[in-house]
Coordinates of C-alpha atoms (C1' of nucleotides) in Angstrom, one line a residue:
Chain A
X902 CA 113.3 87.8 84.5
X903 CA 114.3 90.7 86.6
X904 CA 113.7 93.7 84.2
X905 CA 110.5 94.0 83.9
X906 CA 108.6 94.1 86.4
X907 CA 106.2 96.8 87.3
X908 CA 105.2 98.1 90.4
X909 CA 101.6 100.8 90.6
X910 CA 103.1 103.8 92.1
X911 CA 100.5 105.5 94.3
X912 CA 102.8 108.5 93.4
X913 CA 102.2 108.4 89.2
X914 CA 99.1 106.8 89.6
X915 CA 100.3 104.8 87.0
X916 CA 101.9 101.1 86.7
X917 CA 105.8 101.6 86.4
X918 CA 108.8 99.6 85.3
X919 CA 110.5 98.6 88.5
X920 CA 114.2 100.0 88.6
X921 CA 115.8 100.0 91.9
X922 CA 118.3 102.4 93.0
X923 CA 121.0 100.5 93.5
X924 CA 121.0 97.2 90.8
X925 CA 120.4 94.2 92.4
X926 CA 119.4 96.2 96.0
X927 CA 116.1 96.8 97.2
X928 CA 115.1 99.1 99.9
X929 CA 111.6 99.0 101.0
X930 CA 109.6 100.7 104.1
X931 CA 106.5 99.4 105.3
X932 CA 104.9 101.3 108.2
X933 CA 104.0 98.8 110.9
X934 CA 101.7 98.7 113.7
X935 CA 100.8 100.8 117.0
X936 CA 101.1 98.4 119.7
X937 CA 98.0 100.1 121.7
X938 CA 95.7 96.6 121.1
X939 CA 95.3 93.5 119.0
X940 CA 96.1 93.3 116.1
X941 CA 92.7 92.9 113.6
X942 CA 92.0 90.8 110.4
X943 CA 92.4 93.6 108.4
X944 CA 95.8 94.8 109.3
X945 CA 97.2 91.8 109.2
X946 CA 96.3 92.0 105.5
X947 CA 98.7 94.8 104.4
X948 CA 101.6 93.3 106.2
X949 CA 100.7 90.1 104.4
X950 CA 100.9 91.7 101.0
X951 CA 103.9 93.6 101.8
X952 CA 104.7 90.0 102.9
X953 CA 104.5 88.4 99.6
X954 CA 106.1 91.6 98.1
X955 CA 109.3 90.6 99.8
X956 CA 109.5 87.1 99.4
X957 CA 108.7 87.8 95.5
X958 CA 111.9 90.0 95.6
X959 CA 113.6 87.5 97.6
X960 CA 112.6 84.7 95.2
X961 CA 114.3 87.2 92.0
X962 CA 117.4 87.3 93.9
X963 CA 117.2 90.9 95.1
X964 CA 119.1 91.7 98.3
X965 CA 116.2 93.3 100.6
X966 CA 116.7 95.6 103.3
X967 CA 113.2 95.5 104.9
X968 CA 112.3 97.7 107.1
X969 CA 109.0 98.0 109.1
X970 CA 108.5 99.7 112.0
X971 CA 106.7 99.4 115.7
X972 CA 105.2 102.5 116.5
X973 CA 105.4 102.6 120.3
X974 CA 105.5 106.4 121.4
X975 CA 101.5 106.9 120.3
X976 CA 99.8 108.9 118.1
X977 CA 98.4 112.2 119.2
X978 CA 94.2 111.9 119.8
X979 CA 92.1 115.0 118.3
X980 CA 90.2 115.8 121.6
X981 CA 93.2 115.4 123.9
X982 CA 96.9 116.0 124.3
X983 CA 98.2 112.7 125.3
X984 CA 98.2 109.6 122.7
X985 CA 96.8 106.0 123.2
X986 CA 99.3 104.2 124.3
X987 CA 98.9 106.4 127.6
X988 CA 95.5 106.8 127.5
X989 CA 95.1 102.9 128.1
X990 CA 98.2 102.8 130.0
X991 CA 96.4 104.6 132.7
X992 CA 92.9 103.1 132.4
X993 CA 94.6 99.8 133.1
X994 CA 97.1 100.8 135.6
X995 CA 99.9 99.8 133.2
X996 CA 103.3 101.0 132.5
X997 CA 103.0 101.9 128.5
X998 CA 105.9 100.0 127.7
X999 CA 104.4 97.2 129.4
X1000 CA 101.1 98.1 127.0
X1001 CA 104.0 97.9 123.9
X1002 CA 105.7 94.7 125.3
X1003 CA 102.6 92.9 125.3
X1004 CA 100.9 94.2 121.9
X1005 CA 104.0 93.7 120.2
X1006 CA 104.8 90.0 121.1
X1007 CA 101.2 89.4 120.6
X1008 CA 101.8 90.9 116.8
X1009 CA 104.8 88.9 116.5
X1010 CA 102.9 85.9 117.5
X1011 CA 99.9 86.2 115.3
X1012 CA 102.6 86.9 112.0
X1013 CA 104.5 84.0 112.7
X1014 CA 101.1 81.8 113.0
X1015 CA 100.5 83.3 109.5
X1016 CA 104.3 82.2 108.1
X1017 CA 105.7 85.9 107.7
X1018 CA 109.2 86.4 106.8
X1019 CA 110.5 88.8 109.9
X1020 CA 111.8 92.2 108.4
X1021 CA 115.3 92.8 108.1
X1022 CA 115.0 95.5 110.5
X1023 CA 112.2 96.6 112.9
X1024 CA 112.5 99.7 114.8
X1025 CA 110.8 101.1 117.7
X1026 CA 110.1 105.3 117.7
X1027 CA 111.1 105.5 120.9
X1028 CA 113.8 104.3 120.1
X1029 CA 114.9 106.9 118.0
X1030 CA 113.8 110.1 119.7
X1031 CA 117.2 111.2 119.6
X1032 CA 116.7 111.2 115.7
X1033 CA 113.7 113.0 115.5
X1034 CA 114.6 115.7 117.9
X1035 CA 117.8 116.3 115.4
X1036 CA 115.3 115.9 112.6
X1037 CA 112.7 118.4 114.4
X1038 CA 115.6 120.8 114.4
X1039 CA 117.0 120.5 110.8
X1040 CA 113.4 121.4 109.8
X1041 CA 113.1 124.5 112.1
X1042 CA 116.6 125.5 110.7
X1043 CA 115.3 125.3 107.3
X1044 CA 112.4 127.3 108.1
X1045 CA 109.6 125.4 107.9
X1046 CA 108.6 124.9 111.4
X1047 CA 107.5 127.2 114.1
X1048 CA 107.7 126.3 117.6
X1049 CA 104.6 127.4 120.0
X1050 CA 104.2 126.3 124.2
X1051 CA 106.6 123.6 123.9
X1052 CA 105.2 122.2 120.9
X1053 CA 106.4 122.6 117.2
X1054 CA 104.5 122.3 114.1
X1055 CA 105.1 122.2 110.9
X1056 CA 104.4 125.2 108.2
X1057 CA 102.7 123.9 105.8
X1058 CA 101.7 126.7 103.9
X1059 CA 105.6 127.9 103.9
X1060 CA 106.5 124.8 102.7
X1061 CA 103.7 124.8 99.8
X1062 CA 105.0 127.9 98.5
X1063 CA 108.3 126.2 97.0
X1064 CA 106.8 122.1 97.3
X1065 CA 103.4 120.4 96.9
X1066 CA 101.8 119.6 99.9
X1067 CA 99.6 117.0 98.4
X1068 CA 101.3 115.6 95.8
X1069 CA 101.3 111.9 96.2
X1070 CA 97.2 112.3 97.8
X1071 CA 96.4 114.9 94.6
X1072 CA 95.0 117.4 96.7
X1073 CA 95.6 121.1 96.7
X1074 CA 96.2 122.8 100.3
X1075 CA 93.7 125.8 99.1
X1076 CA 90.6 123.4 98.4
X1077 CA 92.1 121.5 102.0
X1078 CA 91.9 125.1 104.2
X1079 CA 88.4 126.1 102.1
X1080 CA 87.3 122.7 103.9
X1081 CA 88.7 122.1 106.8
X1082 CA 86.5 122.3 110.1
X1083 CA 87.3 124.0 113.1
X1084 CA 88.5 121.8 116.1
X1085 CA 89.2 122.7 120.1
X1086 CA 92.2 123.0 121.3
X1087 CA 94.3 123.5 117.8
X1088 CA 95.1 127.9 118.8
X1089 CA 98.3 126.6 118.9
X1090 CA 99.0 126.4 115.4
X1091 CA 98.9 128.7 112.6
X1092 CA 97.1 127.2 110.5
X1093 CA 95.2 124.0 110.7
X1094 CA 96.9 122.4 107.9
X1095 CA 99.9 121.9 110.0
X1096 CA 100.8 119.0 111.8
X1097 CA 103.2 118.5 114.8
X1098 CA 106.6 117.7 115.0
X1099 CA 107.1 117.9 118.6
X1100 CA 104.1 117.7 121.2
X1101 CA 104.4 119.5 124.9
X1102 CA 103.5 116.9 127.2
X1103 CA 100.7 117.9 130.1
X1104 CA 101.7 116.9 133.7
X1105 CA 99.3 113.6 133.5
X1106 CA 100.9 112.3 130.3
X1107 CA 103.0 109.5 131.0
X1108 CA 105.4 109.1 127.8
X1109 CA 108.0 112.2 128.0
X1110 CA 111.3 112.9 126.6
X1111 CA 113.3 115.9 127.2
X1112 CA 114.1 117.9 123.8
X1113 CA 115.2 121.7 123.1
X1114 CA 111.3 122.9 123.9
X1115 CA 110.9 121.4 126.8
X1116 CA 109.5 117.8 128.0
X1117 CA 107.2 116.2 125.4
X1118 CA 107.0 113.5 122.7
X1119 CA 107.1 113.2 119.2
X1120 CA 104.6 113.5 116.3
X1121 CA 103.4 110.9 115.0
X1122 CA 104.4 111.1 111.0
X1123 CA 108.0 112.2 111.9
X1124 CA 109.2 108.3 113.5
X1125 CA 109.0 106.9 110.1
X1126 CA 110.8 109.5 108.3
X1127 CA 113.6 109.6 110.5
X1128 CA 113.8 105.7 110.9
X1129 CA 113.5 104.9 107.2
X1130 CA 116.4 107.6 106.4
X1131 CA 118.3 106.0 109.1
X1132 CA 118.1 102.7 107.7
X1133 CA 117.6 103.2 103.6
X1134 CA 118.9 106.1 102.9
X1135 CA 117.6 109.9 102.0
X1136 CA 116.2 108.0 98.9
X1137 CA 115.2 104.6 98.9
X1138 CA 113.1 102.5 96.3
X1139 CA 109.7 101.6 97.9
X1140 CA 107.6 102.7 100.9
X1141 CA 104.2 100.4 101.5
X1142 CA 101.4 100.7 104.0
X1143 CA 97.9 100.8 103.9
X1144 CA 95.3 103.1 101.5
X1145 CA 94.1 104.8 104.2
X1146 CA 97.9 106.0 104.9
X1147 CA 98.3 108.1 102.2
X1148 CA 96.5 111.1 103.5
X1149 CA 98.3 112.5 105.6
X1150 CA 100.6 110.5 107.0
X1151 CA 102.4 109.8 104.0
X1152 CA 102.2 112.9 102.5
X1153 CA 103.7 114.5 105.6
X1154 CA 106.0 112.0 105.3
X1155 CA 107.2 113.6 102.1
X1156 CA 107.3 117.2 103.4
X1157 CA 109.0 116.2 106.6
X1158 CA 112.2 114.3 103.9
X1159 CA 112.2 117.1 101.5
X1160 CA 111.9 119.9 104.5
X1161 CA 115.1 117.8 105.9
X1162 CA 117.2 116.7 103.1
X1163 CA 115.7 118.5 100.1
X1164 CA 115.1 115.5 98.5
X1165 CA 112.0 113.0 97.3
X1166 CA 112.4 110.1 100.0
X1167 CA 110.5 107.3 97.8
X1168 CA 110.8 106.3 94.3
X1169 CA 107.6 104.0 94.7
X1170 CA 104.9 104.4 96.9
X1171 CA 102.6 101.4 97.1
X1172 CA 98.9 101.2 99.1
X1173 CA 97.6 97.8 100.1
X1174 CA 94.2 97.9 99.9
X1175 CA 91.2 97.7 102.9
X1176 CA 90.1 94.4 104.3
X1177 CA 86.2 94.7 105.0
X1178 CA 83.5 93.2 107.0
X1179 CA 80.1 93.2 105.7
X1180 CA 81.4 95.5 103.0
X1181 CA 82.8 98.3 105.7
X1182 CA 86.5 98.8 106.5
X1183 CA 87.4 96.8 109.1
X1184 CA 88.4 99.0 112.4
X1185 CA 88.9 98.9 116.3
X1186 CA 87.3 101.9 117.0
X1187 CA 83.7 100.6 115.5
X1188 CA 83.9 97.1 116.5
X1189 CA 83.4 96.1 112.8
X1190 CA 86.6 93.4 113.2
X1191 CA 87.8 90.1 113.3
X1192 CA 90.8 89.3 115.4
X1193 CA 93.3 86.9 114.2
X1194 CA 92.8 84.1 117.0
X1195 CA 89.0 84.4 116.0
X1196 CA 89.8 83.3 112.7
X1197 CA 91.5 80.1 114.3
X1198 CA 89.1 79.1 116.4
X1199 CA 85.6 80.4 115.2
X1200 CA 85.1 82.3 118.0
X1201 CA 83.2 85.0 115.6
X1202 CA 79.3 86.0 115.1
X1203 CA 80.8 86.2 111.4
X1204 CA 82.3 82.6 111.1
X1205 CA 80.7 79.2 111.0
X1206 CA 83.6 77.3 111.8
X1207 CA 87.6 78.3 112.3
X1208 CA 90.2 78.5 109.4
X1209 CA 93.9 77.4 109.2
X1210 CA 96.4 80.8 108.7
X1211 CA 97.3 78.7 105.2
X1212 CA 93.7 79.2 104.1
X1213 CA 93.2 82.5 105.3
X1214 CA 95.8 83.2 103.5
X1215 CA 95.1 81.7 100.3
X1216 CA 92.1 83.6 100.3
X1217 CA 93.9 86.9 101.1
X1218 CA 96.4 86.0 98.1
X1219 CA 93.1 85.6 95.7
X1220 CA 92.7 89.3 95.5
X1221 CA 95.2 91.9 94.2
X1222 CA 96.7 93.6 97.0
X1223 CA 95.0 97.1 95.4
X1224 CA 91.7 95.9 95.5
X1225 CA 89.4 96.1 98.4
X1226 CA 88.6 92.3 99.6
X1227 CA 85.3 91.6 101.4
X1228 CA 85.7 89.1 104.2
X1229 CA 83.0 86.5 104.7
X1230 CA 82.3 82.9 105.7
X1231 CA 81.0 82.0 102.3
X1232 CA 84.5 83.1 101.1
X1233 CA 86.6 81.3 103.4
X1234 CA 84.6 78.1 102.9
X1235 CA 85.6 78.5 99.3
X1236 CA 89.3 79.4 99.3
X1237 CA 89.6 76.6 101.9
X1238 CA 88.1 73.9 99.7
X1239 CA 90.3 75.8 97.1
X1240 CA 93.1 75.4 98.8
X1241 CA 92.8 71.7 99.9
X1242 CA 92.6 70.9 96.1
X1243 CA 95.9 72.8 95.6
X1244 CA 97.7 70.8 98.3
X1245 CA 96.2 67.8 97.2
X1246 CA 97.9 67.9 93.7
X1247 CA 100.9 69.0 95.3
X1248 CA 101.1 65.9 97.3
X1249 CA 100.3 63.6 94.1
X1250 CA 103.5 65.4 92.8
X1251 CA 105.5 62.3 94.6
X1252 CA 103.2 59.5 93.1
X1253 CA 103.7 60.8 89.0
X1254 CA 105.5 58.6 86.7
X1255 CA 107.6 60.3 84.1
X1256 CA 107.8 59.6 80.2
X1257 CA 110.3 60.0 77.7
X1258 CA 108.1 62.9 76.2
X1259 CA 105.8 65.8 77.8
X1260 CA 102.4 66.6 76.3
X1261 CA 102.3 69.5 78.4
X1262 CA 104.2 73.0 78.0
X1263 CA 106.2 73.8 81.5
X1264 CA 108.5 76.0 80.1
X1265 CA 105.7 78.4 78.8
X1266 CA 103.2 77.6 81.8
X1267 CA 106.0 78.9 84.2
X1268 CA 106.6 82.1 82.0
X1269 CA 102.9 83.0 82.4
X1270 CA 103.4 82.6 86.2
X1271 CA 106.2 84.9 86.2
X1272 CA 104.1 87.2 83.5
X1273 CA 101.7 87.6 86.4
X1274 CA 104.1 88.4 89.6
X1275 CA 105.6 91.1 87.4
X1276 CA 102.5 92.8 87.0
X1277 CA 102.3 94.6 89.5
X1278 CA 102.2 91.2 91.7
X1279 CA 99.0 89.6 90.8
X1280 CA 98.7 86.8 92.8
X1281 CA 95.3 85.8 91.2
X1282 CA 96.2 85.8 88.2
X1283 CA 99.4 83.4 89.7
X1284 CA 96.8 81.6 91.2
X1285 CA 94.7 80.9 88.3
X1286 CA 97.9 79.4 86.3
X1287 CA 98.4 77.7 89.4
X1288 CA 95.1 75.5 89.4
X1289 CA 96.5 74.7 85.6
X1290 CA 99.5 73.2 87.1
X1291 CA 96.8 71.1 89.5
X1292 CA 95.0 69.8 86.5
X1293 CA 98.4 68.6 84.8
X1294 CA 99.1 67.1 87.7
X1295 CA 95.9 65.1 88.3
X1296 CA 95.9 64.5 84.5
X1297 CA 99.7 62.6 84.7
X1298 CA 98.8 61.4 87.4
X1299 CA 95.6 59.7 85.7
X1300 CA 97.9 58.6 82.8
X1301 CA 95.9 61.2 80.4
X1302 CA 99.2 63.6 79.9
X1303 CA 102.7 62.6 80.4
X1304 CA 105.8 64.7 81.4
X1305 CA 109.5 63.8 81.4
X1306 CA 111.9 64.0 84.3
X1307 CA 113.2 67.2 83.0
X1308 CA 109.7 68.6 82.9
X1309 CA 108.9 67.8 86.0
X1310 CA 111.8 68.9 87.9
X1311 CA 110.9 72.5 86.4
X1312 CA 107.6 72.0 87.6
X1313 CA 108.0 70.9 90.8
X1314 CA 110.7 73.6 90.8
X1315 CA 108.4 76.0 90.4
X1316 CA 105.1 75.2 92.3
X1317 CA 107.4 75.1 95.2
X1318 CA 108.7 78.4 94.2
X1319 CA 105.6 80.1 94.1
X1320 CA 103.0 78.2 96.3
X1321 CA 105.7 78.4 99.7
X1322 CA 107.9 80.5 98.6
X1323 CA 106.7 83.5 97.0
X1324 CA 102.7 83.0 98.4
X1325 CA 104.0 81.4 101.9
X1326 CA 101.6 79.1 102.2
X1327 CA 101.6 75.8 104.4
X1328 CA 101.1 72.5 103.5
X1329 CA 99.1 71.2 106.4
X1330 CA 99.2 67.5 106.0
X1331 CA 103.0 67.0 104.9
X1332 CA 104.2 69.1 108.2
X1333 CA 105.5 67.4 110.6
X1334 CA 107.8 64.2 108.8
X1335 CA 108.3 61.4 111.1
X1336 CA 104.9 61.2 112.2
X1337 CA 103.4 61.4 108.9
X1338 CA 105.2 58.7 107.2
X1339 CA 104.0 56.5 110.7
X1340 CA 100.2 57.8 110.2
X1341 CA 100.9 56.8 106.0
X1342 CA 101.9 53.3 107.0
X1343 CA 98.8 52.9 109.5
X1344 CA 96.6 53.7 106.9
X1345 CA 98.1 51.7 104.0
X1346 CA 97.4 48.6 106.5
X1347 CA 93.7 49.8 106.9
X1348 CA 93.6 50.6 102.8
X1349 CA 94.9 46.5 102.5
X1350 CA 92.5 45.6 104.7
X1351 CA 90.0 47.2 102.8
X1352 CA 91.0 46.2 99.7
X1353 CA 91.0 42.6 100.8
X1354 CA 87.6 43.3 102.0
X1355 CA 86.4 44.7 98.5
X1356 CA 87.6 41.9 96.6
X1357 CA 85.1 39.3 98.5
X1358 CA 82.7 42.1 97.6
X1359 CA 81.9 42.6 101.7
X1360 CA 80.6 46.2 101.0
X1361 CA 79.7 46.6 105.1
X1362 CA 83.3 46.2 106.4
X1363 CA 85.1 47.9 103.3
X1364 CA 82.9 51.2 103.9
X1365 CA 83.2 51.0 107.8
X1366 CA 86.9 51.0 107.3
X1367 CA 86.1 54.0 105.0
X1368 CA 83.7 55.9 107.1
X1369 CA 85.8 55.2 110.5
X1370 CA 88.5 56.7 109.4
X1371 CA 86.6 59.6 107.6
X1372 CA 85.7 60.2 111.0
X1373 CA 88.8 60.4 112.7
X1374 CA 89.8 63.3 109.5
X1375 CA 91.0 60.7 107.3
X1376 CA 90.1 60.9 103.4
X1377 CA 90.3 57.7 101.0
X1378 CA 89.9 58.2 97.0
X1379 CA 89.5 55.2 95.0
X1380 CA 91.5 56.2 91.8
X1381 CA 92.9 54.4 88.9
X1382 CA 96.3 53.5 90.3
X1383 CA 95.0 52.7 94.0
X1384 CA 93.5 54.3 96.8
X1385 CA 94.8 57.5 98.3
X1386 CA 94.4 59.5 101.8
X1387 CA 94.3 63.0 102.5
X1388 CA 93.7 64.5 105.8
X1389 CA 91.2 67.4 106.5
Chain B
rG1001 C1' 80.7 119.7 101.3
rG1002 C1' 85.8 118.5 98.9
rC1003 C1' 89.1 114.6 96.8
rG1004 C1' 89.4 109.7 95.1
rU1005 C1' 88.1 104.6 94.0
rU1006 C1' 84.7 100.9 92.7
rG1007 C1' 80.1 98.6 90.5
rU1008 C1' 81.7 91.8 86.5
rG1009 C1' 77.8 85.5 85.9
rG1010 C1' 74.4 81.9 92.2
rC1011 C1' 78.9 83.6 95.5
rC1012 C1' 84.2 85.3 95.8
rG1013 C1' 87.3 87.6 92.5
rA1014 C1' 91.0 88.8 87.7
rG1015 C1' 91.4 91.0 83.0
rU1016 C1' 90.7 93.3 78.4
rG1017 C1' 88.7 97.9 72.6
rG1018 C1' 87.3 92.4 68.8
rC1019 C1' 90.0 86.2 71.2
rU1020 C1' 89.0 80.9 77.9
rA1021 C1' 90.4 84.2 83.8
rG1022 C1' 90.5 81.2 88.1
rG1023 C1' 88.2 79.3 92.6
rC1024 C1' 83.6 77.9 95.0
rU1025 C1' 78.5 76.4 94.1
rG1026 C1' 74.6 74.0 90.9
rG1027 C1' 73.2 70.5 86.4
rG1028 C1' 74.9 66.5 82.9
rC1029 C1' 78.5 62.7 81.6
rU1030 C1' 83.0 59.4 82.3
rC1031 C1' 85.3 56.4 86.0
rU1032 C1' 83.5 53.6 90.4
rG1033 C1' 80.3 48.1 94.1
rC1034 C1' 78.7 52.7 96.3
rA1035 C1' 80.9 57.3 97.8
rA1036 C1' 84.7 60.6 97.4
rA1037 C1' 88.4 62.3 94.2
rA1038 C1' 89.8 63.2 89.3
rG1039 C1' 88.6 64.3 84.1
rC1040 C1' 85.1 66.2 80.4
rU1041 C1' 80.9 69.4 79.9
rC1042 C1' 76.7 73.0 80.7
rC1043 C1' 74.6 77.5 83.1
rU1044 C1' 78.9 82.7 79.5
rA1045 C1' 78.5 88.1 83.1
rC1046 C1' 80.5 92.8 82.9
rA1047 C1' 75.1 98.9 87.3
rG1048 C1' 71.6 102.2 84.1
rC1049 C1' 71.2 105.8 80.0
rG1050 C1' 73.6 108.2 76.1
rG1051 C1' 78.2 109.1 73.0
rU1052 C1' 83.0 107.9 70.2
rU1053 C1' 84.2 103.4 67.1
rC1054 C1' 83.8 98.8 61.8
rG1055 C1' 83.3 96.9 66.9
rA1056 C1' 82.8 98.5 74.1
rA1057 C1' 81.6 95.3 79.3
rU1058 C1' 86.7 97.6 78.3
rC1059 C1' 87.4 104.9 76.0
rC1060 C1' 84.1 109.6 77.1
rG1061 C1' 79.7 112.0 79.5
rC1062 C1' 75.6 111.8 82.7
rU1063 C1' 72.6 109.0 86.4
rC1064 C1' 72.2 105.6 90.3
rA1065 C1' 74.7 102.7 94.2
rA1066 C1' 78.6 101.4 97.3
rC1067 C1' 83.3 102.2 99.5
rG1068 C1' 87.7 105.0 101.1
rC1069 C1' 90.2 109.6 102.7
rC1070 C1' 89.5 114.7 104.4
rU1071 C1' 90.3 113.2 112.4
rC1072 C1' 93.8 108.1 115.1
rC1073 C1' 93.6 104.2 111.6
rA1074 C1' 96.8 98.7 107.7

RNA sequence: GGCGUUGUGGCCGAGUGGCUAGGCUGGGCUCUGCAAAAGCUCCUACAGCGGUUCGAAUCCGCUCAACGCCUCCA
């Protein structure tokens, strides 16, 4: 079940059998966030597929080291020599690690609304700017960086001479320097092409370490190279993180490894695809965003109403993780109803009777589920088998197909597997288990009560019953074997 | 301007050189006191124009459109 599944490497551009390093070991990097604000909609989706890539490793018995960082020191701005975390540490008369303590608790909040699995590991850059300062100096060393003012860059062009700077983006430096535009303030370097390792720190900026060229703080692409070496090794099997990564802060990624430890750093690279709004990426800077909490409560020009995280989910897990997803109401509305008719079969799971005989293939329905996940985990395709699984379910439970005790053990086996496992998804109405089996018994009286009232054929009080409790969120469906509830 | 991706039925979204995606919505039927649910069923698409092929929506070319990256960005 293990051997063959294959991952799209962003650096083939082709779909690849999976074979980890180390058998049975999986070491995967995912670059996390920059706790400068809230965390948006879109975000959250790449973290959520890297998400489900875990949990489907998990699930095949790998042993995961998952590492997925907290960028913290800021990213360097093009107009200005200071990053953002100090830039709105100042404009809100805030310490920036009181700016990171409050974005990052507020990230950690909104992932465990939306049931992630925590990393196995999740570093901070600054904490590891003794690292990179070791790192900065193993490239100088190797003579592909230069150090200007304080600051030190890296040589890009040196290092294209023997490497290609551009291989995992496809691009060739000499069509990059024919197009590159002139910016302010970039004299320092020796060519535009090159990106900092080290950045001098002006009096006013606020985040400053000491290092070898004087007080400063760190570029921005070196953190993750240092911190997944650290923890995974000069070679590890997968590094993930969004499309719009890849150039250049993955690519420097790969210069900054090889320029270290003369080695390729990732055997598979893997881009989650954009999240967009009103078919444009999502993104803070334009306002073109929906923020997590908004999805909960509505509180959006965008929604009509507000979503559980299981649904948002769910619709999230529709798409491929490569393909861009386009978020609107309309689409929500429809996962959600989607997704109430998934939990709503899982529920009936308890109510089935078993035969001595199955009319129905489990065996070969939960290969095709697996078939799916190895392809390059294609949860829609996993979804669509799932919705099978939904009408065998309804169809036992209706008495039209019949399954054995063996069967169904598999089956339940497996739904569980994949719909909380491997998707993480959340059965609303079946979470909290004392109270639900006191709400079941309250309604069974009123479902008596109305059943008494149907057999004397007094229609008023047997729909009042119905309709009161509609009301109050409460669902009843006549079927064949009796009447049911589900709760909305 | 450069690099790249995409264009699927009313909507969202998979996939494939010839064979059902799936979900949501709408129509019909079964069941039902009615409704809901469930089941069955119908509406059967692949941007446009050429080319390759026995056969293309799937491969190639061009056109149009959209998106992403080239600057911080999931």
């Amino acid at each position: 079940m293990t051997q063959n599944l294959s991952i799209y490497n962003s650096l083939t551009n082709t779909k690849e059998l999976f074979k980890p390093l180390k058998e049975g070991y999986v070491g995967m990097y995912v670059c996390g966030p920059t706790v400068y604000s809230k965390v948006h909609l879109g975000n959250v989706r790449t973290f959520m597929s890297f998400d489900m890539i875990y949990r489907y490793f998990l699930h095949l018995g790998y042993k995961v080291r998952y590492v997925r960082n907290i960028t913290d020191a800021g990213h360097l701005t093009d107009d200005a020599a200071e990053d953002k975390i100090s830039t709105k540490a100042r404009l809100e008369q805030l310490e920036p690690m009181e700016i990171v303590q409050k974005y990052t608790v507020d990230f950690h909040q909104i992932l465990e609304r939306f049931n992630f699995l925590p990393p196995s590991i999740e570093p901070t850059a600054t904490g590891h700017i003794l690292e990179q300062i070791e790192a900065i100096q193993t490239i100088i060393n190797n003579g592909l960086a230069y150090v200007v003012n304080g600051s030190v860059y890296f040589d890009v062009l040196k290092y294209n001479e023997k490497e290609h700077y551009g291989i995992l983006s496809k691009r060739n430096i000499e069509d990059a320097i024919e197009n590159t535009r002139v910016l302010d303030g970039q004299s320092d370097k020796k060519n535009p092409q090159d990106f900092a390792l080290w950045k001098r720190a002006e009096p006013e900026h606020i985040q400053r370490w000491k290092s070898p060229w004087g007080i400063g703080f760190p570029g921005w692409h070196l953190e993750c190279t240092v911190m997944s070496t650290k923890y995974l090794g000069e070679a590890f099997d997968i590094h993930g993180g969004g499309m719009d990564l890849k150039f250049p802060h993955h690519e420097c990624e790969i210069a900054q490894a090889v320029a270290c430890h003369n080695t390729a750093p990732v055997k598979y690279w893997m881009h989650g695809n954009m999240l967009t709004l009103n078919g444009k990426k999502m993104a803070k800077s334009t306002g073109n965003n929906i923020l997590p909490g908004e999805i909960f409560t509505g509180d959006n020009k965008n929604l009509s109403k507000g979503f559980s995280a299981s649904v948002t989910r769910f619709f999230m897990m529709q798409a491929h993780y490569r393909s861009v997803l386009d978020f609107s109401n309309e689409a929500l509305l429809a996962a959600e109803k989607g997704h109430q008719r998934l939990m709503d079969a899982l529920n009936l799971i308890p109510k089935l009777s078993t035969s001595n005989k199955s009319t129905i293939e489990v065996n070969l329905w939960r290969d095709k589920c697996y078939q799916a996940m190895n392809d390059d985990f294609n949860t829609p395709i996993l979804i669509a088998h799932l919705f099978d699984a939904v009408k065998f379910i309804n169809l036992i439970h209706d008495g039209k197909e019949y399954i054995t005790s063996e069967d169904l053990d598999l089956l339940i086996k497996t739904i569980n597997a994949f719909v909380f496992d491997v998707l993480g998804l959340n059965n609303n109405a079946e979470n909290s288990g004392q109270a639900t089996t006191q709400l079941e018994s309250v309604v069974n009286m009123f479902i008596e009560m109305r059943n008494a009232a149907r057999a004397d054929k007094d229609w008023a009080l047997s729909d009042k019953i119905r309709d009161d409790l509609a009301a109050k969120g409460i669902y009843l469906k006549d079927g064949k074997e009796g009447t049911t509830f589900s709760l909305k």
